């Protein structure tokens, strides 16, 4: 999500750090910072909310001279994006400076221990706690390398880190667990980064760290080890990509990258929030309004576009498992229709960007009317995230493609977590059902990967239908909003007209559109609506419509009714929309590519709609 860069070698480090940070800004861009070791072995650091350009205005270049340094561009996960929370973080005595990508899950328990030891904290970040933990071990061992190693054996979660130490000012230590980290080995210099984009201008020889490994890098070379202190010998690999390809991780478009990233982004959404042994679901950001949530008479979900579709799935989840009456409103309608709201209502605002003007205005209206407001937001510190009474971040990472994909599935996951937390506390879900859902959750990322591996099948079907002028998407229950989302994805990036409907509603009008030129996508998982949806498929077949079915693995029978079947693994109903969305994202993507459309920046659209 965020970007790390480091330099040690013969040049001035600052220009290398700044250039690297600019190259990494596409990954995260809410604040940036650098720390450089000068000739007197002091560490000088500057950090600033905003883009790298704003950081550059903070200092004169001659304030930051020296051949060793680290830098960071941040996409906030803990604490809003301001100067204080920007990286590098450092301990009170300014001995250890550290930059970090990832999430330290057990930061609260570590903080408690460090507070007892007399450590103090001045930011809201998990990274500051890790920095102080390294300093804690340094004070006991007087050995930077050992201190980093001991600290890393204590933390749970994910990290890519680079850190420097005033008392041992000749090295950078880097480490990785679940968050990419690599270093380029040039002639008399080493460039550290979370992403090859910051390295390729200097060298193409790169060492990639694996999980559980760290490296001590000095001017004369490096030592690679496991955090258990076992030595590792690894040859550098030669990277062949050009810069543009690297930013997209080798994918042709950001949208494709983001579709394929979903097994990882979904894990980031639920990571550290569920105790799989006890079944306990905890969303820290919701705690301030927990009692309000449990006693609410009614939930209202408001959002726009794709986020509104997530809200519709949320309605099914909340009513089925929490037994709380739920309404879903377009934010743009909500704010103007004088809604009847009172203090016992909880209003959820779902937004990827956290800046959508209509959603923000709906939130303000809900607050004015006295409701409790809860955000389900991706961008940390965004306007909606700051304005709500409480909230849960979806942690999908930066979404750059204009068509929302990974944010949608992470919104669904966040709503599922909220549902489970509320249902568990209210006792409206059976233990056995909760257990089943959680065991499905564990394997969900693998099941998402299985779908992603079938890209060629989706591409084939997309090619067959790329010249269609219209599409219908039909689903029932949890999958009706998935049909709406599938249709929206197709419209926005391939400019093919598409409509989504509840499958049974079709015979009340849209069926008049069906002829041999009309492709109809059915979402037909083996759930309680299956037999009914088969009847709906037959109604289309009788009128010669072309049928593409999203069905469960093992359902071969459905081929009798369908022209094309795209299989996805079976899962719990609450997660079915997550899996079923993926083939629809691929269909729209491949159709848009086949039609020569600008996938990442479709005409007339903007990533964040900050006007009414
Ligand atoms: C569609 C899409 C839009 C957004 C909508 C709300 O792919 O991205 O429909 O979902 O503009 O945006 P956020 O979630 O940022 O409030």
Coordinates of C-alpha atoms and ligand atoms in Angstrom, one line a residue:
X1 CA 0.0 0.0 0.0
X2 CA 2.6 2.6 1.1
X3 CA 6.0 3.0 -0.5
X4 CA 9.4 2.5 1.1
X5 CA 12.8 3.7 -0.3
X6 CA 16.3 3.6 1.1
X7 CA 19.8 4.5 -0.1
X8 CA 23.3 3.6 1.1
X9 CA 26.3 4.3 -1.1
X10 CA 28.6 6.8 -2.8
X11 CA 26.0 9.5 -3.8
X12 CA 24.0 12.0 -1.8
X13 CA 21.1 10.0 -0.6
X14 CA 18.4 12.7 -0.6
X15 CA 17.9 13.0 -4.4
X16 CA 17.7 9.2 -4.7
X17 CA 15.1 9.1 -1.9
X18 CA 13.0 11.9 -3.4
X19 CA 13.0 10.5 -6.9
X20 CA 12.1 7.0 -5.5
X21 CA 9.3 8.4 -3.5
X22 CA 7.8 10.2 -6.5
X23 CA 7.9 7.0 -8.4
X24 CA 6.1 5.2 -5.6
X25 CA 3.4 7.9 -5.1
X26 CA 1.0 5.9 -7.3
X27 CA 0.7 3.4 -4.4
X28 CA -0.1 5.8 -1.7
X29 CA 0.1 9.5 -1.4
X30 CA -1.3 11.1 1.8
X31 CA 2.0 12.0 3.4
X32 CA 5.7 11.5 2.9
X33 CA 9.0 11.8 4.9
X34 CA 12.7 11.2 4.8
X35 CA 15.5 10.6 7.3
X36 CA 19.2 11.0 6.4
X37 CA 22.4 10.3 8.4
X38 CA 24.8 13.2 8.1
X39 CA 28.6 13.4 8.4
X40 CA 28.3 13.9 12.2
X41 CA 26.3 10.7 12.4
X42 CA 23.2 12.6 13.4
X43 CA 19.9 11.6 11.8
X44 CA 18.0 14.5 10.3
X45 CA 14.4 13.9 9.4
X46 CA 11.5 15.8 7.8
X47 CA 8.0 14.6 7.2
X48 CA 4.8 16.2 5.9
X49 CA 1.2 15.5 5.1
X50 CA 0.5 15.7 1.3
X51 CA 2.5 14.8 -1.7
X52 CA 6.3 14.5 -2.0
X53 CA 6.4 18.0 -3.6
X54 CA 5.0 19.4 -0.4
X55 CA 7.7 17.6 1.6
X56 CA 10.4 19.1 -0.6
X57 CA 9.2 22.6 0.3
X58 CA 9.8 21.8 4.0
X59 CA 13.6 22.0 3.9
X60 CA 16.7 23.3 2.2
X61 CA 18.6 20.5 0.4
X62 CA 21.8 21.3 2.4
X63 CA 20.0 20.5 5.6
X64 CA 19.9 16.8 4.5
X65 CA 23.3 15.8 3.3
X66 CA 24.7 12.3 3.7
X67 CA 25.0 9.0 1.9
X68 CA 22.6 6.9 4.0
X69 CA 18.9 7.5 4.3
X70 CA 15.3 6.2 4.2
X71 CA 12.0 7.5 3.0
X72 CA 8.4 6.7 2.8
X73 CA 5.2 7.7 1.1
X74 CA 2.1 6.8 3.1
X75 CA -1.3 5.4 2.5
X76 CA -2.7 5.6 6.0
X77 CA -3.9 2.6 7.9
X78 CA -3.6 3.7 11.5
X79 CA -4.2 7.3 12.3
X80 CA -5.2 10.1 10.0
X81 CA -2.7 11.4 7.4
X82 CA -1.1 14.4 9.1
X83 CA 2.5 15.5 9.7
X84 CA 2.8 13.7 13.0
X85 CA 1.6 10.3 11.7
X86 CA 3.8 10.4 8.5
X87 CA 6.9 8.2 8.5
X88 CA 9.8 7.9 9.4
X89 CA 8.9 7.3 13.0
X90 CA 11.5 7.6 15.8
X91 CA 11.8 7.0 19.5
X92 CA 11.9 9.7 22.1
X93 CA 15.7 9.8 22.1
X94 CA 15.9 9.9 18.3
X95 CA 18.1 6.8 18.1
X96 CA 16.0 4.5 15.8
X97 CA 14.2 5.9 12.7
X98 CA 11.9 3.5 10.9
X99 CA 9.6 3.3 7.9
X100 CA 7.0 0.6 7.6
X101 CA 4.4 -0.8 5.2
X102 CA 1.7 -3.1 6.6
X103 CA -0.2 -3.5 9.8
X104 CA 1.1 -4.5 13.3
X105 CA -1.9 -6.3 14.7
X106 CA -0.8 -6.7 18.3
X107 CA 0.3 -3.0 18.6
X108 CA -1.9 -2.3 21.5
X109 CA -0.4 -5.0 23.7
X110 CA 3.1 -4.0 22.8
X111 CA 2.2 -0.3 23.5
X112 CA 0.9 -1.3 26.9
X113 CA 4.2 -3.1 27.7
X114 CA 6.3 -0.2 26.5
X115 CA 4.2 2.4 28.4
X116 CA 5.0 0.4 31.6
X117 CA 8.7 0.6 30.7
X118 CA 8.4 4.4 30.5
X119 CA 8.2 4.8 26.8
X120 CA 6.1 7.7 25.4
X121 CA 4.3 8.0 22.2
X122 CA 3.3 11.1 20.1
X123 CA 1.5 9.6 17.1
X124 CA -1.5 7.4 16.4
X125 CA 0.4 4.8 14.4
X126 CA 1.3 1.2 14.9
X127 CA 4.7 2.0 13.3
X128 CA 5.8 4.3 16.2
X129 CA 5.2 1.3 18.5
X130 CA 7.4 -1.0 16.4
X131 CA 10.1 1.7 16.4
X132 CA 10.1 2.0 20.1
X133 CA 10.1 -1.8 20.5
X134 CA 13.3 -1.8 18.5
X135 CA 14.7 0.9 20.7
X136 CA 13.6 -1.1 23.8
X137 CA 15.6 -4.1 22.7
X138 CA 18.5 -1.8 21.6
X139 CA 18.8 -0.5 25.2
X140 CA 19.0 -4.0 26.5
X141 CA 21.4 -5.5 23.9
X142 CA 23.3 -2.4 22.5
X143 CA 23.2 -4.2 19.1
X144 CA 21.0 -2.7 16.4
X145 CA 20.7 -6.0 14.4
X146 CA 19.8 -8.1 17.4
X147 CA 17.3 -5.4 18.5
X148 CA 15.5 -5.4 15.2
X149 CA 15.4 -9.2 15.2
X150 CA 14.0 -9.4 18.7
X151 CA 11.4 -6.8 18.0
X152 CA 10.3 -8.6 14.9
X153 CA 9.9 -11.9 16.7
X154 CA 7.4 -10.1 19.0
X155 CA 5.1 -8.5 16.4
X156 CA 2.1 -10.1 14.7
X157 CA 0.8 -8.8 11.4
X158 CA 2.5 -7.7 8.2
X159 CA 5.5 -5.5 7.6
X160 CA 8.0 -4.3 5.1
X161 CA 10.5 -2.1 7.0
X162 CA 13.6 -0.1 6.6
X163 CA 15.4 1.4 9.6
X164 CA 18.5 3.3 10.6
X165 CA 20.2 3.8 14.0
X166 CA 22.1 6.8 15.3
X167 CA 24.3 4.7 17.5
X168 CA 25.3 2.4 14.5
X169 CA 25.2 4.9 11.7
X170 CA 26.8 2.7 9.0
X171 CA 23.9 0.5 8.0
X172 CA 20.3 0.2 7.0
X173 CA 18.3 -2.8 8.2
X174 CA 15.4 -4.0 6.1
X175 CA 12.9 -6.9 6.8
X176 CA 9.8 -8.4 5.3
X177 CA 6.7 -10.2 6.4
X178 CA 3.7 -10.1 4.0
X179 CA 4.6 -6.8 2.6
X180 CA 7.1 -6.6 -0.4
X181 CA 10.6 -5.4 0.2
X182 CA 13.7 -5.7 -2.1
X183 CA 17.0 -4.0 -2.7
X184 CA 18.9 -3.2 -5.9
X185 CA 22.6 -4.0 -5.8
X186 CA 24.6 -1.5 -7.9
X187 CA 28.3 -0.6 -8.0
X188 CA 29.2 0.7 -4.6
X189 CA 25.6 1.4 -3.8
X190 CA 22.4 -0.3 -2.7
X191 CA 18.8 1.1 -3.2
X192 CA 16.1 -0.3 -1.0
X193 CA 12.5 -0.3 -2.0
X194 CA 9.1 -1.9 -1.6
X195 CA 8.7 -1.7 -5.3
X196 CA 11.1 -2.1 -8.2
X197 CA 9.9 1.2 -9.7
X198 CA 12.3 3.1 -7.3
X199 CA 15.3 0.9 -8.2
X200 CA 15.4 0.3 -12.0
X201 CA 16.9 3.7 -12.8
X202 CA 20.0 2.7 -10.8
X203 CA 20.4 -1.0 -11.3
X204 CA 18.6 -4.0 -12.7
X205 CA 20.1 -6.5 -10.1
X206 CA 17.6 -7.0 -7.4
X207 CA 17.4 -9.2 -4.3
X208 CA 13.8 -9.9 -3.2
X209 CA 13.3 -10.6 0.5
X210 CA 11.0 -13.5 1.4
X211 CA 8.7 -13.5 4.4
X212 CA 10.6 -13.8 7.7
X213 CA 13.8 -12.5 6.2
X214 CA 15.9 -9.4 6.9
X215 CA 19.1 -7.9 5.6
X216 CA 21.8 -5.7 7.1
X217 CA 23.1 -3.4 4.3
X218 CA 26.4 -1.6 4.6
X219 CA 28.4 0.4 2.1
X220 CA 30.6 -2.6 1.4
X221 CA 27.8 -5.2 0.9
X222 CA 25.0 -6.9 2.6
X223 CA 24.1 -9.9 4.8
X224 CA 20.8 -11.7 4.3
X225 CA 19.3 -13.7 7.2
X226 CA 16.1 -15.1 8.6
X227 CA 14.8 -13.4 11.7
X228 CA 15.9 -16.6 13.5
X229 CA 19.4 -15.6 12.6
X230 CA 20.1 -18.2 9.9
X231 CA 22.3 -17.0 7.1
X232 CA 20.9 -17.0 3.5
X233 CA 22.8 -16.9 0.3
X234 CA 20.8 -15.5 -2.6
X235 CA 21.8 -14.3 -6.1
X236 CA 20.4 -11.1 -7.4
X237 CA 17.8 -11.4 -10.1
X238 CA 17.8 -9.3 -13.2
X239 CA 14.6 -7.3 -13.7
X240 CA 13.5 -6.7 -17.3
X241 CA 10.4 -4.6 -17.0
X242 CA 10.1 -1.0 -17.9
X243 CA 8.8 1.5 -15.4
X244 CA 5.2 1.7 -16.6
X245 CA 4.9 -2.0 -16.4
X246 CA 6.3 -2.1 -12.9
X247 CA 3.8 0.4 -11.6
X248 CA 1.0 -1.9 -12.9
X249 CA 2.9 -4.9 -11.4
X250 CA 3.3 -6.3 -14.9
X251 CA -0.5 -6.1 -15.7
X252 CA -1.8 -4.3 -18.7
X253 CA -4.2 -2.1 -16.8
X254 CA -4.7 -1.1 -13.1
X255 CA -8.2 -2.5 -13.3
X256 CA -6.8 -6.0 -14.1
X257 CA -4.2 -5.6 -11.4
X258 CA -6.8 -4.6 -8.9
X259 CA -9.2 -7.5 -9.9
X260 CA -6.3 -10.0 -9.4
X261 CA -5.2 -8.4 -6.1
X262 CA -8.5 -9.2 -4.5
X263 CA -7.5 -12.4 -2.6
X264 CA -4.9 -10.2 -0.9
X265 CA -7.1 -7.1 -0.4
X266 CA -9.9 -9.1 1.1
X267 CA -7.4 -10.6 3.6
X268 CA -6.3 -7.1 4.5
X269 CA -9.9 -6.3 5.3
X270 CA -10.4 -9.1 7.8
X271 CA -6.8 -9.5 9.1
X272 CA -6.5 -9.1 12.8
X273 CA -10.3 -8.6 13.2
X274 CA -11.3 -12.2 13.9
X275 CA -10.2 -14.6 16.5
X276 CA -10.7 -17.9 14.6
X277 CA -10.4 -19.9 17.8
X278 CA -13.2 -18.2 19.7
X279 CA -15.2 -16.9 16.7
X280 CA -14.9 -13.4 18.2
X281 CA -15.2 -10.5 15.7
X282 CA -13.7 -7.2 16.8
X283 CA -13.8 -3.9 14.8
X284 CA -11.8 -1.4 16.9
X285 CA -13.1 1.7 15.1
X286 CA -16.8 0.7 15.9
X287 CA -16.3 0.5 19.7
X288 CA -17.3 4.1 20.4
X289 CA -20.8 3.3 19.0
X290 CA -21.1 -0.3 19.9
X291 CA -24.1 0.1 22.3
X292 CA -25.9 2.3 19.8
X293 CA -25.4 -0.3 17.1
X294 CA -26.8 -3.1 19.4
X295 CA -29.8 -1.1 20.4
X296 CA -30.6 0.6 17.1
X297 CA -34.2 0.2 15.9
X298 CA -33.3 0.7 12.3
X299 CA -30.2 0.8 10.0
X300 CA -30.0 3.0 7.0
X301 CA -27.2 2.6 4.5
X302 CA -26.4 5.4 2.1
X303 CA -23.8 5.6 -0.7
X304 CA -23.4 6.1 -4.4
X305 CA -22.7 3.8 -7.4
X306 CA -20.8 0.6 -6.6
X307 CA -20.7 1.5 -2.9
X308 CA -24.6 1.7 -3.0
X309 CA -24.6 -1.9 -4.5
X310 CA -22.4 -3.0 -1.6
X311 CA -25.0 -1.4 0.6
X312 CA -27.8 -3.4 -0.9
X313 CA -25.9 -6.6 -0.1
X314 CA -25.5 -5.1 3.4
X315 CA -29.2 -4.8 3.7
X316 CA -29.6 -8.6 3.0
X317 CA -26.9 -9.3 5.5
X318 CA -28.2 -7.1 8.4
X319 CA -31.8 -8.2 8.1
X320 CA -31.0 -11.9 7.7
X321 CA -28.4 -12.2 10.5
X322 CA -28.9 -9.2 12.8
X323 CA -32.7 -9.0 12.5
X324 CA -32.5 -5.2 12.2
X325 CA -34.8 -3.5 9.7
X326 CA -32.5 -1.9 7.1
X327 CA -33.1 0.6 4.3
X328 CA -30.6 1.5 1.6
X329 CA -30.7 5.0 0.1
X330 CA -28.9 6.7 -2.8
X331 CA -27.0 9.4 -1.0
X332 CA -28.0 12.0 -3.6
X333 CA -31.7 11.2 -2.9
X334 CA -31.4 10.9 0.8
X335 CA -30.1 14.4 1.4
X336 CA -33.0 16.1 -0.5
X337 CA -36.0 14.1 0.4
X338 CA -36.4 15.2 4.0
X339 CA -35.8 11.7 5.4
X340 CA -37.5 10.7 8.7
X341 CA -34.6 9.9 11.0
X342 CA -34.3 9.8 14.7
X343 CA -31.6 9.3 17.4
X344 CA -32.2 5.5 17.5
X345 CA -31.2 5.1 13.9
X346 CA -27.8 4.2 12.8
X347 CA -26.8 5.5 9.4
X348 CA -23.9 3.8 7.5
X349 CA -22.0 5.7 4.9
X350 CA -20.1 3.5 2.4
X351 CA -17.4 5.2 0.3
X352 CA -14.2 4.1 -1.3
X353 CA -12.7 7.6 -1.6
X354 CA -14.4 9.1 1.5
X355 CA -14.8 12.3 -0.6
X356 CA -18.0 11.7 -2.7
X357 CA -19.9 15.0 -2.3
X358 CA -23.4 13.4 -2.2
X359 CA -22.3 10.8 0.4
X360 CA -20.7 13.5 2.5
X361 CA -23.8 15.7 2.3
X362 CA -26.0 12.7 3.3
X363 CA -23.8 12.0 6.3
X364 CA -24.1 15.6 7.4
X365 CA -27.8 15.5 7.0
X366 CA -28.0 12.2 9.1
X367 CA -25.9 13.9 11.8
X368 CA -28.1 17.0 11.8
X369 CA -31.1 14.8 12.3
X370 CA -29.5 13.1 15.4
X371 CA -28.6 9.7 14.0
X372 CA -25.5 7.8 14.9
X373 CA -23.2 7.6 11.9
X374 CA -20.8 4.9 10.9
X375 CA -18.4 5.0 8.0
X376 CA -17.2 2.1 5.8
X377 CA -14.4 3.9 4.0
X378 CA -11.2 3.0 2.2
X379 CA -9.2 6.2 2.3
X380 CA -8.0 6.8 5.8
X381 CA -8.4 10.4 7.1
X382 CA -10.7 11.3 4.2
X383 CA -13.6 13.8 4.8
X384 CA -16.2 11.1 5.4
X385 CA -13.8 9.1 7.7
X386 CA -13.3 12.2 9.8
X387 CA -16.9 13.3 9.9
X388 CA -18.5 10.0 11.1
X389 CA -19.1 9.1 14.8
X390 CA -17.2 5.9 14.3
X391 CA -16.2 3.6 11.4
X392 CA -14.4 0.7 9.9
X393 CA -11.7 1.0 7.3
X394 CA -11.9 -1.5 4.5
X395 CA -8.1 -1.6 4.0
X396 CA -8.4 -2.4 0.3
X397 CA -5.3 -0.3 -0.6
X398 CA -5.2 2.4 -3.2
X399 CA -7.6 1.8 -6.0
X400 CA -6.4 3.5 -9.2
X401 CA -8.6 2.1 -11.9
X402 CA -11.7 4.3 -12.2
X403 CA -14.0 1.3 -12.2
X404 CA -14.2 0.1 -8.6
X405 CA -13.4 -3.6 -8.1
X406 CA -11.3 -4.5 -5.1
X407 CA -12.9 -1.7 -3.0
X408 CA -16.3 -3.3 -3.8
X409 CA -15.3 -6.8 -2.5
X410 CA -13.6 -5.2 0.6
X411 CA -16.8 -3.2 1.3
X412 CA -18.8 -6.5 1.1
X413 CA -16.3 -8.1 3.5
X414 CA -16.5 -5.1 5.9
X415 CA -20.3 -5.3 5.9
X416 CA -20.0 -9.1 6.6
X417 CA -17.7 -8.4 9.5
X418 CA -20.1 -5.8 10.9
X419 CA -23.0 -8.2 10.5
X420 CA -21.2 -11.0 12.3
X421 CA -20.1 -8.7 15.1
X422 CA -23.6 -7.4 15.7
X423 CA -25.3 -10.8 15.2
X424 CA -22.9 -12.4 17.7
X425 CA -23.5 -9.7 20.3
X426 CA -27.2 -9.7 19.9
X427 CA -27.4 -13.5 19.8
X428 CA -29.2 -13.5 16.5
X429 CA -26.9 -16.0 14.8
X430 CA -26.6 -19.7 15.8
X431 CA -23.1 -20.7 17.0
X432 CA -23.0 -23.5 14.4
X433 CA -23.8 -21.1 11.6
X434 CA -21.2 -18.6 12.8
X435 CA -18.6 -21.4 12.9
X436 CA -19.5 -22.4 9.3
X437 CA -19.2 -18.9 8.1
X438 CA -15.8 -18.4 9.7
X439 CA -14.4 -21.6 8.4
X440 CA -15.6 -20.5 4.9
X441 CA -13.8 -17.2 5.5
X442 CA -10.5 -18.9 6.1
X443 CA -10.6 -20.4 2.6
X444 CA -12.2 -17.5 0.8
X445 CA -8.9 -16.0 -0.5
X446 CA -8.0 -19.4 -2.0
X447 CA -11.4 -19.7 -3.7
X448 CA -10.9 -16.2 -5.1
X449 CA -7.6 -17.3 -6.5
X450 CA -9.2 -20.3 -8.2
X451 CA -11.5 -17.9 -10.0
X452 CA -8.7 -15.6 -11.0
X453 CA -6.9 -18.6 -12.5
X454 CA -9.8 -19.0 -15.0
X455 CA -9.2 -15.7 -16.7
X456 CA -8.9 -17.3 -20.2
X457 CA -12.4 -18.7 -19.9
X458 CA -13.8 -15.2 -19.1
X459 CA -11.8 -13.7 -21.9
X460 CA -13.2 -16.3 -24.4
X461 CA -16.8 -15.5 -23.4
X462 CA -16.1 -11.7 -23.5
X463 CA -14.7 -12.1 -27.0
X464 CA -17.9 -13.9 -28.1
X465 CA -20.1 -11.0 -26.9
X466 CA -18.0 -8.0 -27.4
X467 CA -20.2 -6.7 -30.2
X468 CA -23.5 -7.0 -28.3
X469 CA -25.4 -3.7 -27.9
X470 CA -27.3 -4.7 -24.7
X471 CA -27.0 -7.0 -21.8
X472 CA -29.2 -8.1 -18.9
X473 CA -27.8 -9.3 -15.6
X474 CA -30.2 -11.3 -13.3
X475 CA -29.8 -12.6 -9.8
X476 CA -31.8 -13.2 -6.7
X477 CA -31.4 -12.6 -2.9
X478 CA -27.8 -11.7 -2.0
X479 CA -26.9 -11.9 -5.7
X480 CA -29.5 -9.4 -7.0
X481 CA -27.1 -6.5 -6.1
X482 CA -24.3 -8.4 -7.7
X483 CA -26.3 -8.4 -11.0
X484 CA -26.6 -4.6 -10.6
X485 CA -22.9 -4.2 -10.1
X486 CA -22.1 -6.5 -13.1
X487 CA -24.3 -4.3 -15.3
X488 CA -22.7 -1.1 -14.0
X489 CA -19.2 -2.4 -14.6
X490 CA -20.0 -3.3 -18.2
X491 CA -21.7 0.1 -18.9
X492 CA -18.9 2.2 -17.4
X493 CA -15.9 0.7 -19.1
X494 CA -17.1 -0.9 -22.3
X495 CA -20.0 1.5 -23.1
X496 CA -22.4 -1.4 -23.7
X497 CA -25.9 -0.8 -22.4
X498 CA -26.7 -3.2 -19.5
X499 CA -29.4 -3.5 -16.9
X500 CA -29.5 -5.5 -13.7
X501 CA -32.7 -6.9 -12.3
X502 CA -33.9 -9.3 -9.6
X503 CA -34.4 -12.5 -11.8
X504 CA -38.1 -12.9 -11.0
X505 CA -38.9 -9.3 -11.8
X506 CA -37.9 -9.8 -15.4
X507 CA -41.3 -11.2 -16.4
X508 CA -42.9 -7.9 -15.3
X509 CA -41.4 -6.0 -18.2
X510 CA -37.8 -6.6 -19.3
X511 CA -38.7 -9.9 -20.8
X512 CA -40.1 -8.0 -23.8
X513 CA -36.5 -7.2 -24.7
X514 CA -35.5 -10.8 -25.1
X515 CA -34.7 -12.2 -28.6
X516 CA -31.8 -14.1 -30.1
X517 CA -29.5 -11.0 -29.9
X518 CA -29.9 -10.4 -26.1
X519 CA -27.3 -11.9 -23.9
X520 CA -28.5 -12.5 -20.3
X521 CA -26.0 -13.2 -17.5
X522 CA -27.6 -15.3 -14.7
X523 CA -26.0 -15.6 -11.2
X524 CA -27.2 -19.0 -10.2
X525 CA -25.4 -20.4 -7.1
X526 CA -26.7 -23.6 -5.5
X527 CA -28.6 -21.9 -2.7
X528 CA -32.2 -21.7 -1.6
X529 CA -33.1 -19.6 -4.7
X530 CA -31.6 -22.2 -7.2
X531 CA -34.8 -23.9 -8.4
X532 CA -36.5 -20.6 -8.9
X533 CA -33.6 -19.2 -10.9
X534 CA -33.6 -22.2 -13.2
X535 CA -37.3 -21.4 -14.0
X536 CA -36.2 -17.9 -14.9
X537 CA -33.4 -19.2 -17.1
X538 CA -36.0 -21.4 -18.9
X539 CA -38.2 -18.4 -19.5
X540 CA -35.3 -16.7 -21.3
X541 CA -34.3 -19.8 -23.2
X542 CA -37.8 -20.2 -24.5
X543 CA -37.4 -16.8 -26.1
X544 CA -34.0 -17.6 -27.6
X545 CA -32.0 -15.2 -25.4
X546 CA -28.3 -16.1 -25.1
X547 CA -27.6 -17.4 -21.6
X548 CA -24.3 -17.0 -19.7
X549 CA -24.5 -18.6 -16.2
X550 CA -22.3 -18.0 -13.2
X551 CA -22.8 -21.4 -11.4
X552 CA -21.2 -23.4 -8.6
X553 CA -18.3 -25.8 -9.3
X554 CA -19.8 -29.3 -9.8
X555 CA -23.1 -28.0 -11.2
X556 CA -22.9 -29.5 -14.6
X557 CA -26.6 -29.9 -15.0
X558 CA -26.9 -26.2 -15.6
X559 CA -25.2 -26.6 -18.9
X560 CA -28.5 -27.9 -20.3
X561 CA -30.0 -24.5 -19.9
X562 CA -27.0 -22.3 -20.7
X563 CA -25.0 -21.3 -23.7
X564 CA -21.9 -20.6 -21.6
X565 CA -21.3 -21.6 -17.9
X566 CA -18.6 -20.0 -15.8
X567 CA -18.0 -22.0 -12.6
X568 CA -17.0 -20.5 -9.2
X569 CA -16.4 -22.4 -6.0
X570 CA -19.4 -22.7 -3.6
X571 CA -19.2 -20.7 -0.3
X572 CA -21.5 -19.5 2.5
X573 CA -24.3 -17.3 1.2
X574 CA -22.9 -14.2 3.0
X575 CA -19.7 -14.5 0.9
X576 CA -21.3 -15.6 -2.4
X577 CA -21.5 -12.0 -3.7
X578 CA -17.7 -11.6 -3.3
X579 CA -17.0 -14.7 -5.4
X580 CA -19.7 -14.1 -7.9
X581 CA -18.6 -10.5 -8.6
X582 CA -15.2 -11.6 -9.9
X583 CA -16.3 -13.3 -13.2
X584 CA -18.4 -10.2 -13.9
X585 CA -15.5 -7.9 -13.3
X586 CA -13.4 -10.0 -15.7
X587 CA -16.2 -10.1 -18.3
X588 CA -16.5 -6.3 -18.4
X589 CA -12.8 -5.9 -18.4
X590 CA -12.1 -8.2 -21.3
X591 CA -15.1 -6.8 -23.3
X592 CA -13.7 -3.3 -22.8
X593 CA -10.2 -4.4 -23.9
X594 CA -11.6 -6.2 -27.0
X595 CA -13.6 -3.1 -27.9
X596 CA -10.4 -0.9 -27.6
X597 CA -11.8 1.2 -24.7
X598 CA -9.7 3.1 -22.2
X599 CA -10.2 0.7 -19.3
X600 CA -8.5 2.7 -16.5
X601 CA -10.0 6.0 -17.5
X602 CA -13.3 5.5 -19.1
X603 CA -14.9 8.5 -20.8
X604 CA -16.8 11.0 -18.8
X605 CA -15.9 9.4 -15.4
X606 CA -13.7 10.5 -12.5
X607 CA -12.4 8.3 -9.7
X608 CA -13.9 10.5 -7.0
X609 CA -17.0 12.6 -7.6
X610 CA -16.5 15.6 -5.4
X611 CA -19.3 17.7 -7.0
X612 CA -23.0 17.3 -6.7
Ligands
LIG1 C1 -18.1 2.5 -10.2 C2 -17.6 3.5 -9.2 C3 -18.6 4.5 -8.7 C4 -18.3 4.8 -7.2 C5 -19.1 6.0 -6.7 C6 -19.0 6.2 -5.2 O1 -17.1 1.6 -10.6 O2 -16.5 3.5 -8.9 O3 -19.9 4.2 -8.9 O4 -18.6 3.6 -6.5 O5 -18.8 7.1 -7.4 O6 -17.6 6.5 -5.0 P1 -17.0 6.3 -3.5 O7 -17.1 4.9 -3.1 O8 -15.7 6.9 -3.6 O9 -17.9 7.2 -2.6

